[in-house]
mmCIF file of C-alpha atoms (C1' of nucleotides) and ligand atoms in Angstrom:
data_model
loop_
_atom_site.group_PDB
_atom_site.id
_atom_site.type_symbol
_atom_site.label_atom_id
_atom_site.label_comp_id
_atom_site.label_asym_id
_atom_site.label_seq_id
_atom_site.Cartn_x
_atom_site.Cartn_y
_atom_site.Cartn_z
ATOM 1 C CA UNK A 1 -22.263 -5.294 -21.366
ATOM 2 C CA UNK A 2 -18.611 -5.329 -20.466
ATOM 3 C CA UNK A 3 -16.425 -8.352 -20.678
ATOM 4 C CA UNK A 4 -15.598 -9.982 -17.382
ATOM 5 C CA UNK A 5 -12.182 -11.293 -18.243
ATOM 6 C CA UNK A 6 -9.869 -11.872 -21.162
ATOM 7 C CA UNK A 7 -10.635 -14.247 -23.993
ATOM 8 C CA UNK A 8 -8.719 -17.543 -23.579
ATOM 9 C CA UNK A 9 -6.970 -17.084 -26.929
ATOM 10 C CA UNK A 10 -5.693 -13.726 -25.893
ATOM 11 C CA UNK A 11 -4.488 -15.132 -22.591
ATOM 12 C CA UNK A 12 -2.643 -17.888 -24.432
ATOM 13 C CA UNK A 13 -0.944 -15.461 -26.773
ATOM 14 C CA UNK A 14 0.008 -13.231 -23.880
ATOM 15 C CA UNK A 15 1.472 -16.155 -21.977
ATOM 16 C CA UNK A 16 3.401 -17.288 -25.038
ATOM 17 C CA UNK A 17 4.999 -13.867 -25.281
ATOM 18 C CA UNK A 18 5.891 -14.021 -21.593
ATOM 19 C CA UNK A 19 7.490 -17.417 -22.055
ATOM 20 C CA UNK A 20 9.537 -16.201 -24.980
ATOM 21 C CA UNK A 21 10.588 -13.190 -22.977
ATOM 22 C CA UNK A 22 11.816 -15.297 -20.075
ATOM 23 C CA UNK A 23 13.529 -17.769 -22.351
ATOM 24 C CA UNK A 24 15.369 -14.898 -24.000
ATOM 25 C CA UNK A 25 16.424 -13.540 -20.648
ATOM 26 C CA UNK A 26 17.416 -16.919 -19.282
ATOM 27 C CA UNK A 27 15.005 -16.539 -16.392
ATOM 28 C CA UNK A 28 13.034 -19.395 -14.990
ATOM 29 C CA UNK A 29 9.296 -19.149 -15.588
ATOM 30 C CA UNK A 30 8.328 -22.230 -13.600
ATOM 31 C CA UNK A 31 4.866 -23.825 -13.807
ATOM 32 C CA UNK A 32 3.837 -22.120 -10.585
ATOM 33 C CA UNK A 33 4.990 -18.710 -11.707
ATOM 34 C CA UNK A 34 3.374 -19.270 -15.077
ATOM 35 C CA UNK A 35 0.132 -20.191 -13.416
ATOM 36 C CA UNK A 36 0.117 -17.074 -11.270
ATOM 37 C CA UNK A 37 0.842 -14.966 -14.326
ATOM 38 C CA UNK A 38 -1.967 -16.666 -16.171
ATOM 39 C CA UNK A 39 -4.369 -15.787 -13.386
ATOM 40 C CA UNK A 40 -3.291 -12.160 -13.390
ATOM 41 C CA UNK A 41 -3.586 -11.917 -17.157
ATOM 42 C CA UNK A 42 -6.972 -13.614 -17.277
ATOM 43 C CA UNK A 43 -8.515 -11.096 -14.904
ATOM 44 C CA UNK A 44 -7.727 -8.271 -17.250
ATOM 45 C CA UNK A 45 -7.548 -5.876 -14.332
ATOM 46 C CA UNK A 46 -5.554 -5.340 -11.157
ATOM 47 C CA UNK A 47 -5.795 -8.341 -8.828
ATOM 48 C CA UNK A 48 -5.044 -8.548 -5.147
ATOM 49 C CA UNK A 49 -2.570 -11.093 -3.843
ATOM 50 C CA UNK A 50 -5.074 -12.971 -1.738
ATOM 51 C CA UNK A 51 -7.474 -13.272 -4.652
ATOM 52 C CA UNK A 52 -4.686 -15.023 -6.502
ATOM 53 C CA UNK A 53 -4.075 -17.252 -3.522
ATOM 54 C CA UNK A 54 -7.733 -18.241 -3.447
ATOM 55 C CA UNK A 55 -7.673 -18.896 -7.180
ATOM 56 C CA UNK A 56 -4.588 -21.077 -6.872
ATOM 57 C CA UNK A 57 -6.173 -23.105 -4.105
ATOM 58 C CA UNK A 58 -9.377 -23.443 -6.107
ATOM 59 C CA UNK A 59 -7.266 -25.035 -8.804
ATOM 60 C CA UNK A 60 -5.930 -27.569 -6.339
ATOM 61 C CA UNK A 61 -2.513 -25.972 -5.883
ATOM 62 C CA UNK A 62 -0.997 -25.965 -2.462
ATOM 63 C CA UNK A 63 -0.631 -22.378 -1.479
ATOM 64 C CA UNK A 64 0.088 -19.905 1.239
ATOM 65 C CA UNK A 65 0.857 -16.197 1.121
ATOM 66 C CA UNK A 66 4.554 -16.684 0.319
ATOM 67 C CA UNK A 67 3.588 -18.824 -2.653
ATOM 68 C CA UNK A 68 1.863 -15.971 -4.373
ATOM 69 C CA UNK A 69 4.074 -13.153 -3.120
ATOM 70 C CA UNK A 70 7.197 -14.941 -4.308
ATOM 71 C CA UNK A 71 5.694 -15.570 -7.704
ATOM 72 C CA UNK A 72 4.596 -11.940 -7.983
ATOM 73 C CA UNK A 73 8.014 -10.728 -6.919
ATOM 74 C CA UNK A 74 9.596 -12.785 -9.683
ATOM 75 C CA UNK A 75 7.076 -11.639 -12.267
ATOM 76 C CA UNK A 76 7.546 -8.014 -11.315
ATOM 77 C CA UNK A 77 11.328 -8.326 -11.541
ATOM 78 C CA UNK A 78 10.869 -9.735 -15.051
ATOM 79 C CA UNK A 79 8.577 -6.862 -15.956
ATOM 80 C CA UNK A 80 5.641 -9.201 -16.499
ATOM 81 C CA UNK A 81 3.429 -7.642 -13.884
ATOM 82 C CA UNK A 82 3.334 -4.274 -12.171
ATOM 83 C CA UNK A 83 2.383 -3.549 -8.618
ATOM 84 C CA UNK A 84 -0.106 -0.726 -8.137
ATOM 85 C CA UNK A 85 0.648 0.443 -4.649
ATOM 86 C CA UNK A 86 -2.263 2.811 -4.349
ATOM 87 C CA UNK A 87 -4.512 -0.140 -5.054
ATOM 88 C CA UNK A 88 -2.551 -2.900 -3.331
ATOM 89 C CA UNK A 89 -3.009 -4.879 -6.483
ATOM 90 C CA UNK A 90 -1.082 -6.378 -9.371
ATOM 91 C CA UNK A 91 -1.570 -5.792 -13.066
ATOM 92 C CA UNK A 92 -0.268 -7.914 -15.935
ATOM 93 C CA UNK A 93 1.971 -5.988 -18.280
ATOM 94 C CA UNK A 94 0.840 -6.156 -21.898
ATOM 95 C CA UNK A 95 4.332 -5.545 -23.254
ATOM 96 C CA UNK A 96 7.171 -7.188 -21.381
ATOM 97 C CA UNK A 97 10.382 -5.740 -22.730
ATOM 98 C CA UNK A 98 9.085 -2.238 -23.033
ATOM 99 C CA UNK A 99 10.512 0.538 -20.932
ATOM 100 C CA UNK A 100 7.471 0.700 -18.695
ATOM 101 C CA UNK A 101 7.854 4.418 -18.707
ATOM 102 C CA UNK A 102 4.565 6.246 -18.665
ATOM 103 C CA UNK A 103 1.457 6.022 -16.556
ATOM 104 C CA UNK A 104 -1.145 3.645 -15.262
ATOM 105 C CA UNK A 105 -4.612 5.129 -15.402
ATOM 106 C CA UNK A 106 -6.376 3.627 -12.438
ATOM 107 C CA UNK A 107 -10.133 4.007 -12.131
ATOM 108 C CA UNK A 108 -11.479 4.396 -8.631
ATOM 109 C CA UNK A 109 -14.995 3.504 -9.730
ATOM 110 C CA UNK A 110 -14.729 0.268 -11.691
ATOM 111 C CA UNK A 111 -11.291 -0.774 -10.508
ATOM 112 C CA UNK A 112 -9.881 -1.172 -14.000
ATOM 113 C CA UNK A 113 -6.453 0.118 -14.914
ATOM 114 C CA UNK A 114 -4.852 0.965 -18.218
ATOM 115 C CA UNK A 115 -1.106 0.892 -18.699
ATOM 116 C CA UNK A 116 0.068 3.567 -21.102
ATOM 117 C CA UNK A 117 3.690 2.948 -21.996
ATOM 118 C CA UNK A 118 4.453 6.360 -23.383
ATOM 119 C CA UNK A 119 7.532 7.988 -21.938
ATOM 120 C CA UNK A 120 6.686 11.289 -23.588
ATOM 121 C CA UNK A 121 3.777 11.602 -21.172
ATOM 122 C CA UNK A 122 5.985 11.807 -18.131
ATOM 123 C CA UNK A 123 9.303 13.038 -19.451
ATOM 124 C CA UNK A 124 8.489 16.741 -19.216
ATOM 125 C CA UNK A 125 7.450 16.284 -15.611
ATOM 126 C CA UNK A 126 10.422 14.142 -14.672
ATOM 127 C CA UNK A 127 12.854 16.505 -16.377
ATOM 128 C CA UNK A 128 11.664 19.366 -14.234
ATOM 129 C CA UNK A 129 12.363 17.420 -11.059
ATOM 130 C CA UNK A 130 16.019 17.925 -11.766
ATOM 131 C CA UNK A 131 15.542 21.410 -10.384
ATOM 132 C CA UNK A 132 14.934 19.781 -7.013
ATOM 133 C CA UNK A 133 17.941 17.528 -7.289
ATOM 134 C CA UNK A 134 15.515 14.650 -7.391
ATOM 135 C CA UNK A 135 16.221 11.568 -9.455
ATOM 136 C CA UNK A 136 12.952 9.815 -10.276
ATOM 137 C CA UNK A 137 12.904 6.057 -10.499
ATOM 138 C CA UNK A 138 12.225 4.426 -13.791
ATOM 139 C CA UNK A 139 8.719 3.093 -13.838
ATOM 140 C CA UNK A 140 5.097 3.894 -14.244
ATOM 141 C CA UNK A 141 3.334 6.731 -12.488
ATOM 142 C CA UNK A 142 0.034 5.748 -10.942
ATOM 143 C CA UNK A 143 -2.725 8.205 -11.775
ATOM 144 C CA UNK A 144 -6.001 7.728 -9.926
ATOM 145 C CA UNK A 145 -9.156 9.000 -11.532
ATOM 146 C CA UNK A 146 -12.213 8.051 -13.528
ATOM 147 C CA UNK A 147 -11.990 6.023 -16.706
ATOM 148 C CA UNK A 148 -13.716 6.772 -19.956
ATOM 149 C CA UNK A 149 -16.420 4.199 -19.470
ATOM 150 C CA UNK A 150 -17.293 5.276 -15.912
ATOM 151 C CA UNK A 151 -17.280 8.891 -16.942
ATOM 152 C CA UNK A 152 -19.810 8.256 -19.698
ATOM 153 C CA UNK A 153 -21.851 6.136 -17.328
ATOM 154 C CA UNK A 154 -21.895 9.040 -14.909
ATOM 155 C CA UNK A 155 -22.566 11.807 -17.428
ATOM 156 C CA UNK A 156 -25.029 10.174 -19.821
ATOM 157 C CA UNK A 157 -26.681 7.732 -17.451
ATOM 158 C CA UNK B 1 24.575 16.303 10.122
ATOM 159 C CA UNK B 2 20.924 16.274 9.195
ATOM 160 C CA UNK B 3 18.214 17.354 11.552
ATOM 161 C CA UNK B 4 16.133 14.560 13.032
ATOM 162 C CA UNK B 5 12.883 16.444 13.355
ATOM 163 C CA UNK B 6 11.442 19.905 13.115
ATOM 164 C CA UNK B 7 12.392 22.732 15.427
ATOM 165 C CA UNK B 8 9.722 23.277 18.111
ATOM 166 C CA UNK B 9 9.161 26.855 17.008
ATOM 167 C CA UNK B 10 8.486 25.755 13.493
ATOM 168 C CA UNK B 11 6.083 23.097 14.727
ATOM 169 C CA UNK B 12 4.242 25.718 16.793
ATOM 170 C CA UNK B 13 3.915 28.077 13.864
ATOM 171 C CA UNK B 14 2.749 25.259 11.626
ATOM 172 C CA UNK B 15 0.133 24.219 14.169
ATOM 173 C CA UNK B 16 -1.044 27.796 14.553
ATOM 174 C CA UNK B 17 -1.650 27.980 10.822
ATOM 175 C CA UNK B 18 -3.575 24.708 10.954
ATOM 176 C CA UNK B 19 -5.723 26.018 13.765
ATOM 177 C CA UNK B 20 -6.485 29.198 11.875
ATOM 178 C CA UNK B 21 -7.320 27.173 8.806
ATOM 179 C CA UNK B 22 -9.798 24.976 10.684
ATOM 180 C CA UNK B 23 -11.331 27.924 12.485
ATOM 181 C CA UNK B 24 -11.878 29.610 9.137
ATOM 182 C CA UNK B 25 -13.505 26.500 7.735
ATOM 183 C CA UNK B 26 -15.613 25.886 10.787
ATOM 184 C CA UNK B 27 -14.108 22.464 11.253
ATOM 185 C CA UNK B 28 -13.357 20.968 14.613
ATOM 186 C CA UNK B 29 -9.657 20.537 15.332
ATOM 187 C CA UNK B 30 -10.076 18.795 18.677
ATOM 188 C CA UNK B 31 -7.203 18.308 21.126
ATOM 189 C CA UNK B 32 -6.756 14.727 19.971
ATOM 190 C CA UNK B 33 -6.673 15.656 16.307
ATOM 191 C CA UNK B 34 -4.351 18.513 17.060
ATOM 192 C CA UNK B 35 -2.040 16.211 18.931
ATOM 193 C CA UNK B 36 -1.897 13.751 16.066
ATOM 194 C CA UNK B 37 -1.188 16.578 13.655
ATOM 195 C CA UNK B 38 1.536 17.841 15.946
ATOM 196 C CA UNK B 39 3.175 14.429 15.897
ATOM 197 C CA UNK B 40 3.039 14.232 12.122
ATOM 198 C CA UNK B 41 4.458 17.718 11.741
ATOM 199 C CA UNK B 42 7.219 17.181 14.267
ATOM 200 C CA UNK B 43 8.580 14.168 12.418
ATOM 201 C CA UNK B 44 9.183 16.249 9.339
ATOM 202 C CA UNK B 45 8.757 13.190 7.166
ATOM 203 C CA UNK B 46 6.133 10.587 6.312
ATOM 204 C CA UNK B 47 4.960 8.715 9.409
ATOM 205 C CA UNK B 48 3.169 5.409 9.624
ATOM 206 C CA UNK B 49 -0.108 5.134 11.483
ATOM 207 C CA UNK B 50 1.160 2.729 14.096
ATOM 208 C CA UNK B 51 4.146 4.933 14.851
ATOM 209 C CA UNK B 52 1.661 7.653 15.673
ATOM 210 C CA UNK B 53 -0.291 5.261 17.828
ATOM 211 C CA UNK B 54 2.848 4.375 19.767
ATOM 212 C CA UNK B 55 3.709 8.038 20.148
ATOM 213 C CA UNK B 56 0.228 8.844 21.436
ATOM 214 C CA UNK B 57 0.432 6.055 23.983
ATOM 215 C CA UNK B 58 3.879 7.173 25.036
ATOM 216 C CA UNK B 59 2.300 10.522 25.845
ATOM 217 C CA UNK B 60 -0.238 8.838 28.063
ATOM 218 C CA UNK B 61 -3.147 9.083 25.666
ATOM 219 C CA UNK B 62 -5.536 6.191 25.455
ATOM 220 C CA UNK B 63 -5.300 4.863 21.962
ATOM 221 C CA UNK B 64 -6.157 2.131 19.560
ATOM 222 C CA UNK B 65 -5.939 1.959 15.775
ATOM 223 C CA UNK B 66 -9.244 3.765 15.200
ATOM 224 C CA UNK B 67 -8.014 6.629 17.338
ATOM 225 C CA UNK B 68 -5.236 7.448 14.948
ATOM 226 C CA UNK B 69 -6.965 6.452 11.722
ATOM 227 C CA UNK B 70 -9.950 8.641 12.534
ATOM 228 C CA UNK B 71 -7.742 11.583 13.333
ATOM 229 C CA UNK B 72 -5.770 11.081 10.123
ATOM 230 C CA UNK B 73 -8.958 10.790 8.111
ATOM 231 C CA UNK B 74 -10.123 14.109 9.502
ATOM 232 C CA UNK B 75 -6.781 15.782 8.906
ATOM 233 C CA UNK B 76 -6.614 14.515 5.365
ATOM 234 C CA UNK B 77 -10.139 15.756 4.630
ATOM 235 C CA UNK B 78 -9.032 19.174 5.884
ATOM 236 C CA UNK B 79 -5.966 19.059 3.673
ATOM 237 C CA UNK B 80 -3.638 19.129 6.684
ATOM 238 C CA UNK B 81 -1.971 15.838 5.942
ATOM 239 C CA UNK B 82 -1.558 13.721 2.826
ATOM 240 C CA UNK B 83 -1.511 9.975 2.607
ATOM 241 C CA UNK B 84 1.340 8.498 0.584
ATOM 242 C CA UNK B 85 -0.057 5.190 -0.519
ATOM 243 C CA UNK B 86 3.166 3.844 -1.989
ATOM 244 C CA UNK B 87 4.706 4.349 1.429
ATOM 245 C CA UNK B 88 1.716 3.566 3.639
ATOM 246 C CA UNK B 89 2.562 6.732 5.478
ATOM 247 C CA UNK B 90 1.230 10.176 6.204
ATOM 248 C CA UNK B 91 2.868 13.519 5.551
ATOM 249 C CA UNK B 92 1.980 16.880 7.060
ATOM 250 C CA UNK B 93 1.036 19.452 4.463
ATOM 251 C CA UNK B 94 3.071 22.638 4.710
ATOM 252 C CA UNK B 95 0.358 24.749 3.112
ATOM 253 C CA UNK B 96 -3.192 23.924 4.044
ATOM 254 C CA UNK B 97 -5.431 25.845 1.728
ATOM 255 C CA UNK B 98 -3.314 25.311 -1.327
ATOM 256 C CA UNK B 99 -4.591 23.297 -4.244
ATOM 257 C CA UNK B 100 -2.354 20.360 -3.452
ATOM 258 C CA UNK B 101 -1.822 19.950 -7.124
ATOM 259 C CA UNK B 102 1.651 18.844 -8.020
ATOM 260 C CA UNK B 103 3.903 16.066 -6.830
ATOM 261 C CA UNK B 104 5.383 14.477 -3.765
ATOM 262 C CA UNK B 105 9.004 13.542 -4.260
ATOM 263 C CA UNK B 106 9.451 10.460 -2.156
ATOM 264 C CA UNK B 107 12.952 9.170 -1.490
ATOM 265 C CA UNK B 108 13.335 5.420 -1.291
ATOM 266 C CA UNK B 109 16.681 5.708 0.452
ATOM 267 C CA UNK B 110 16.177 8.068 3.365
ATOM 268 C CA UNK B 111 12.398 7.933 3.499
ATOM 269 C CA UNK B 112 11.973 11.680 3.315
ATOM 270 C CA UNK B 113 9.373 13.260 1.093
ATOM 271 C CA UNK B 114 9.005 16.727 -0.372
ATOM 272 C CA UNK B 115 5.650 18.150 -1.344
ATOM 273 C CA UNK B 116 5.869 20.389 -4.380
ATOM 274 C CA UNK B 117 2.596 22.254 -4.816
ATOM 275 C CA UNK B 118 3.101 23.305 -8.392
ATOM 276 C CA UNK B 119 0.233 22.467 -10.696
ATOM 277 C CA UNK B 120 2.271 23.420 -13.737
ATOM 278 C CA UNK B 121 4.386 20.338 -13.118
ATOM 279 C CA UNK B 122 1.552 17.922 -13.734
ATOM 280 C CA UNK B 123 -0.876 19.865 -15.902
ATOM 281 C CA UNK B 124 0.752 18.951 -19.217
ATOM 282 C CA UNK B 125 0.609 15.288 -18.268
ATOM 283 C CA UNK B 126 -2.944 15.401 -16.978
ATOM 284 C CA UNK B 127 -4.152 17.317 -20.005
ATOM 285 C CA UNK B 128 -2.907 14.596 -22.314
ATOM 286 C CA UNK B 129 -4.916 11.974 -20.445
ATOM 287 C CA UNK B 130 -7.991 13.496 -21.980
ATOM 288 C CA UNK B 131 -7.052 11.598 -25.121
ATOM 289 C CA UNK B 132 -7.808 8.420 -23.185
ATOM 290 C CA UNK B 133 -11.099 9.726 -21.863
ATOM 291 C CA UNK B 134 -9.528 9.597 -18.440
ATOM 292 C CA UNK B 135 -10.391 12.159 -15.801
ATOM 293 C CA UNK B 136 -7.564 12.370 -13.272
ATOM 294 C CA UNK B 137 -8.389 13.067 -9.657
ATOM 295 C CA UNK B 138 -7.256 16.289 -8.098
ATOM 296 C CA UNK B 139 -4.328 15.643 -5.854
ATOM 297 C CA UNK B 140 -0.644 15.040 -5.647
ATOM 298 C CA UNK B 141 1.205 12.539 -7.778
ATOM 299 C CA UNK B 142 3.601 10.360 -5.852
ATOM 300 C CA UNK B 143 6.993 10.141 -7.508
ATOM 301 C CA UNK B 144 9.418 7.612 -6.041
ATOM 302 C CA UNK B 145 13.111 8.199 -6.508
ATOM 303 C CA UNK B 146 16.268 9.450 -4.884
ATOM 304 C CA UNK B 147 16.438 12.816 -3.187
ATOM 305 C CA UNK B 148 19.135 15.412 -3.622
ATOM 306 C CA UNK B 149 20.856 14.575 -0.387
ATOM 307 C CA UNK B 150 20.964 10.826 -0.987
ATOM 308 C CA UNK B 151 22.130 11.347 -4.532
ATOM 309 C CA UNK B 152 25.075 13.439 -3.380
ATOM 310 C CA UNK B 153 25.795 10.928 -0.657
ATOM 311 C CA UNK B 154 25.888 8.226 -3.293
ATOM 312 C CA UNK B 155 27.873 10.115 -5.911
ATOM 313 C CA UNK B 156 30.413 12.015 -3.808
ATOM 314 C CA UNK B 157 30.674 9.581 -0.913
ATOM 315 C "C1'" DG C 1 27.423 -42.740 -7.195
ATOM 316 C "C1'" DA C 2 27.767 -40.066 -2.875
ATOM 317 C "C1'" DA C 3 28.280 -35.476 -1.408
ATOM 318 C "C1'" DT C 4 27.525 -30.797 -2.067
ATOM 319 C "C1'" DG C 5 25.359 -26.544 -3.391
ATOM 320 C "C1'" DC C 6 21.591 -23.965 -5.114
ATOM 321 C "C1'" DA C 7 17.024 -22.450 -6.647
ATOM 322 C "C1'" DA C 8 12.297 -23.183 -5.932
ATOM 323 C "C1'" DT C 9 8.588 -24.491 -3.154
ATOM 324 C "C1'" DG C 10 5.906 -26.009 1.211
ATOM 325 C "C1'" DT C 11 4.385 -24.645 5.668
ATOM 326 C "C1'" DA C 12 3.657 -22.296 10.031
ATOM 327 C "C1'" DA C 13 3.898 -18.402 12.340
ATOM 328 C "C1'" DT C 14 3.990 -13.670 12.779
ATOM 329 C "C1'" DA C 15 4.109 -8.662 11.687
ATOM 330 C "C1'" DC C 16 1.987 -4.813 9.874
ATOM 331 C "C1'" DT C 17 -1.990 -2.021 8.018
ATOM 332 C "C1'" DA C 18 -6.794 -0.843 8.268
ATOM 333 C "C1'" DT C 19 -11.768 -1.350 9.273
ATOM 334 C "C1'" DT C 20 -16.144 -2.759 11.663
ATOM 335 C "C1'" DA C 21 -19.139 -2.709 15.400
ATOM 336 C "C1'" DC C 22 -20.724 -1.165 19.418
ATOM 337 C "C1'" DA C 23 -20.358 1.405 23.905
ATOM 338 C "C1'" DT C 24 -19.700 5.810 26.097
ATOM 339 C "C1'" DC C 25 -19.418 10.662 26.788
ATOM 340 C "C1'" DA C 26 -20.083 15.525 26.074
ATOM 341 C "C1'" DT C 27 -22.712 19.133 23.970
ATOM 342 C "C1'" DG C 28 -26.419 21.509 22.241
ATOM 343 C "C1'" DT C 29 -31.586 21.494 21.023
ATOM 344 C "C1'" DT C 30 -36.451 20.801 21.589
ATOM 345 C "C1'" DA D 1 -36.080 15.591 30.705
ATOM 346 C "C1'" DA D 2 -35.685 13.659 26.132
ATOM 347 C "C1'" DC D 3 -33.284 13.626 22.104
ATOM 348 C "C1'" DA D 4 -29.879 14.175 18.412
ATOM 349 C "C1'" DT D 5 -25.179 14.763 17.175
ATOM 350 C "C1'" DG D 6 -20.265 14.404 16.913
ATOM 351 C "C1'" DA D 7 -16.203 12.671 19.057
ATOM 352 C "C1'" DT D 8 -13.858 9.189 21.465
ATOM 353 C "C1'" DG D 9 -13.024 4.474 23.888
ATOM 354 C "C1'" DT D 10 -12.587 -0.383 23.212
ATOM 355 C "C1'" DA D 11 -12.626 -5.051 21.373
ATOM 356 C "C1'" DA D 12 -12.582 -7.691 17.659
ATOM 357 C "C1'" DT D 13 -11.577 -8.715 13.085
ATOM 358 C "C1'" DA D 14 -10.208 -8.211 8.185
ATOM 359 C "C1'" DG D 15 -6.714 -7.626 4.847
ATOM 360 C "C1'" DT D 16 -1.780 -7.235 3.352
ATOM 361 C "C1'" DA D 17 2.926 -8.820 3.593
ATOM 362 C "C1'" DT D 18 7.110 -10.937 5.589
ATOM 363 C "C1'" DT D 19 10.131 -14.110 8.339
ATOM 364 C "C1'" DA D 20 11.912 -18.443 9.404
ATOM 365 C "C1'" DC D 21 12.733 -22.904 8.618
ATOM 366 C "C1'" DA D 22 11.902 -27.465 6.347
ATOM 367 C "C1'" DT D 23 11.800 -29.941 2.058
ATOM 368 C "C1'" DT D 24 12.401 -31.050 -2.692
ATOM 369 C "C1'" DG D 25 14.574 -31.491 -7.146
ATOM 370 C "C1'" DC D 26 18.351 -30.852 -9.948
ATOM 371 C "C1'" DA D 27 23.033 -29.773 -11.417
ATOM 372 C "C1'" DT D 28 28.035 -29.811 -10.109
ATOM 373 C "C1'" DT D 29 31.860 -31.773 -8.025
ATOM 374 C "C1'" DC D 30 34.543 -35.173 -6.003
HETATM 375 ZN ZN1 ZN E 201 4.471 -2.753 -18.405
HETATM 376 ZN ZN1 ZN E 202 -13.919 3.002 -14.503
HETATM 377 ZN ZN1 ZN E 203 -0.484 19.751 0.687
HETATM 378 ZN ZN1 ZN E 204 16.888 10.625 0.379
#
DNA sequence: GAATGCAATGTAATACTATTACATCATGTT
DNA sequence: AACATGATGTAATAGTATTACATTGCATTC
C-alpha cells in the first residue's frame, strides 16, 4: 500500500531547511506562510489552493482565498513551492536553492508529481529554441504522463 | 507594425483544410463548430473561452459557456485546436493531421504562441524520462518565455 | 511618546474558468 | 409512429483567482 502523506519527521526536516533558506535570504517566513508550506509539504503531492484553505480553516485559522493565494505567492517567489499550471495545483519544492531547472513529471492517473531538478534534461531542447529567437524562461517544464507506479499497475494488474 | 489578426484569405484556406480533414475522418464539423474554429484561427493567437463566447454572441449566435466549451472539446479531439493550460487559452493548429509532437513557444509579454511540430526537439528529453519509469503523454510541451519580437523590442528599444 | 510608514493579514465582494444537469431539436432507423 | 442518437439551448453551479479596502503590529522618525 502506498503512503498517504509524508512522515512527520520528514516534514519537520523539510520545514527546517525552508526556515534556514528564508533566514539566509532575509525573507519573512511568517507563521501563516510556514503553516501553508507545512500543509503543502505534508501532502507529498500537488495540492489545490482551496484544499489548503479548507485545511487552514480546519486548524482554526481565519482564512479566505487571499490568505492562501498570498502565502503561495510568497512561497513560490522564495522557490519553496512550484505552481503546476496544467494541474492548477501547488507542489512543495524538495530543494529550495536549487536552480529549479528540469522537469516535473506529473501523473494524470494518480495525481502525483515528481520534480526532477536536472538541467541537462532540458538544456538540449532549450538551446534549440534559439533558432526561433525564443528565450525560454528559467523554470521547470511540466510533463504530463503516467508514472512508474501507475504504469506497473496498468501493465501487470 | 504588427498584424492584429490573420488575413481573411489565410483564414479561409485554413478552414478549408480543416473541413477536408474532418470529412476525411468522418467527423462532424457543424456550422457552430466551424464558426468557433474560424474565430480561433482569425485571432492568430491563443484565445480564451469567454472571449470566444463574447465573439459568438456579437455575431448573433445564441451562446452560453457549454456552447463554446463543447465546440472546443470537439476541435481539440480532432487536433484542430490545442489547449494551452498555462495560459488557459486555445490555439488553432496550423497542421491538423500532424503528430503534434514538439513544443509551443508561448510568449509571456505579447501573449502570442508558436506551435513547433518537431518531435526531434522533445524526443531526447522524453527518452530520458524512461529512467524514471515515466511514460510521457503524446502532445506538445508548453514552453513559456519571450518571443523573438519581444526580445528585440526589449534589447534594441 | 506621538506620528508616520510599511509589511502582513482579515474580510467582503467580485471576476474568471469550467462543468453538470436537463430540455429541446433534428436526423436517421426500425 | 416509435425510437435512438448526436448536437445544441439554457439554467444553475462548481472551482479558481483577484481586487479593494480595512485592520493590525512593528519599526522609524520626529
Ligand atoms: Zn524546486
Ligand atoms: Zn501515477
Ligand atoms: Zn497542432
Ligand atoms: Zn512576444
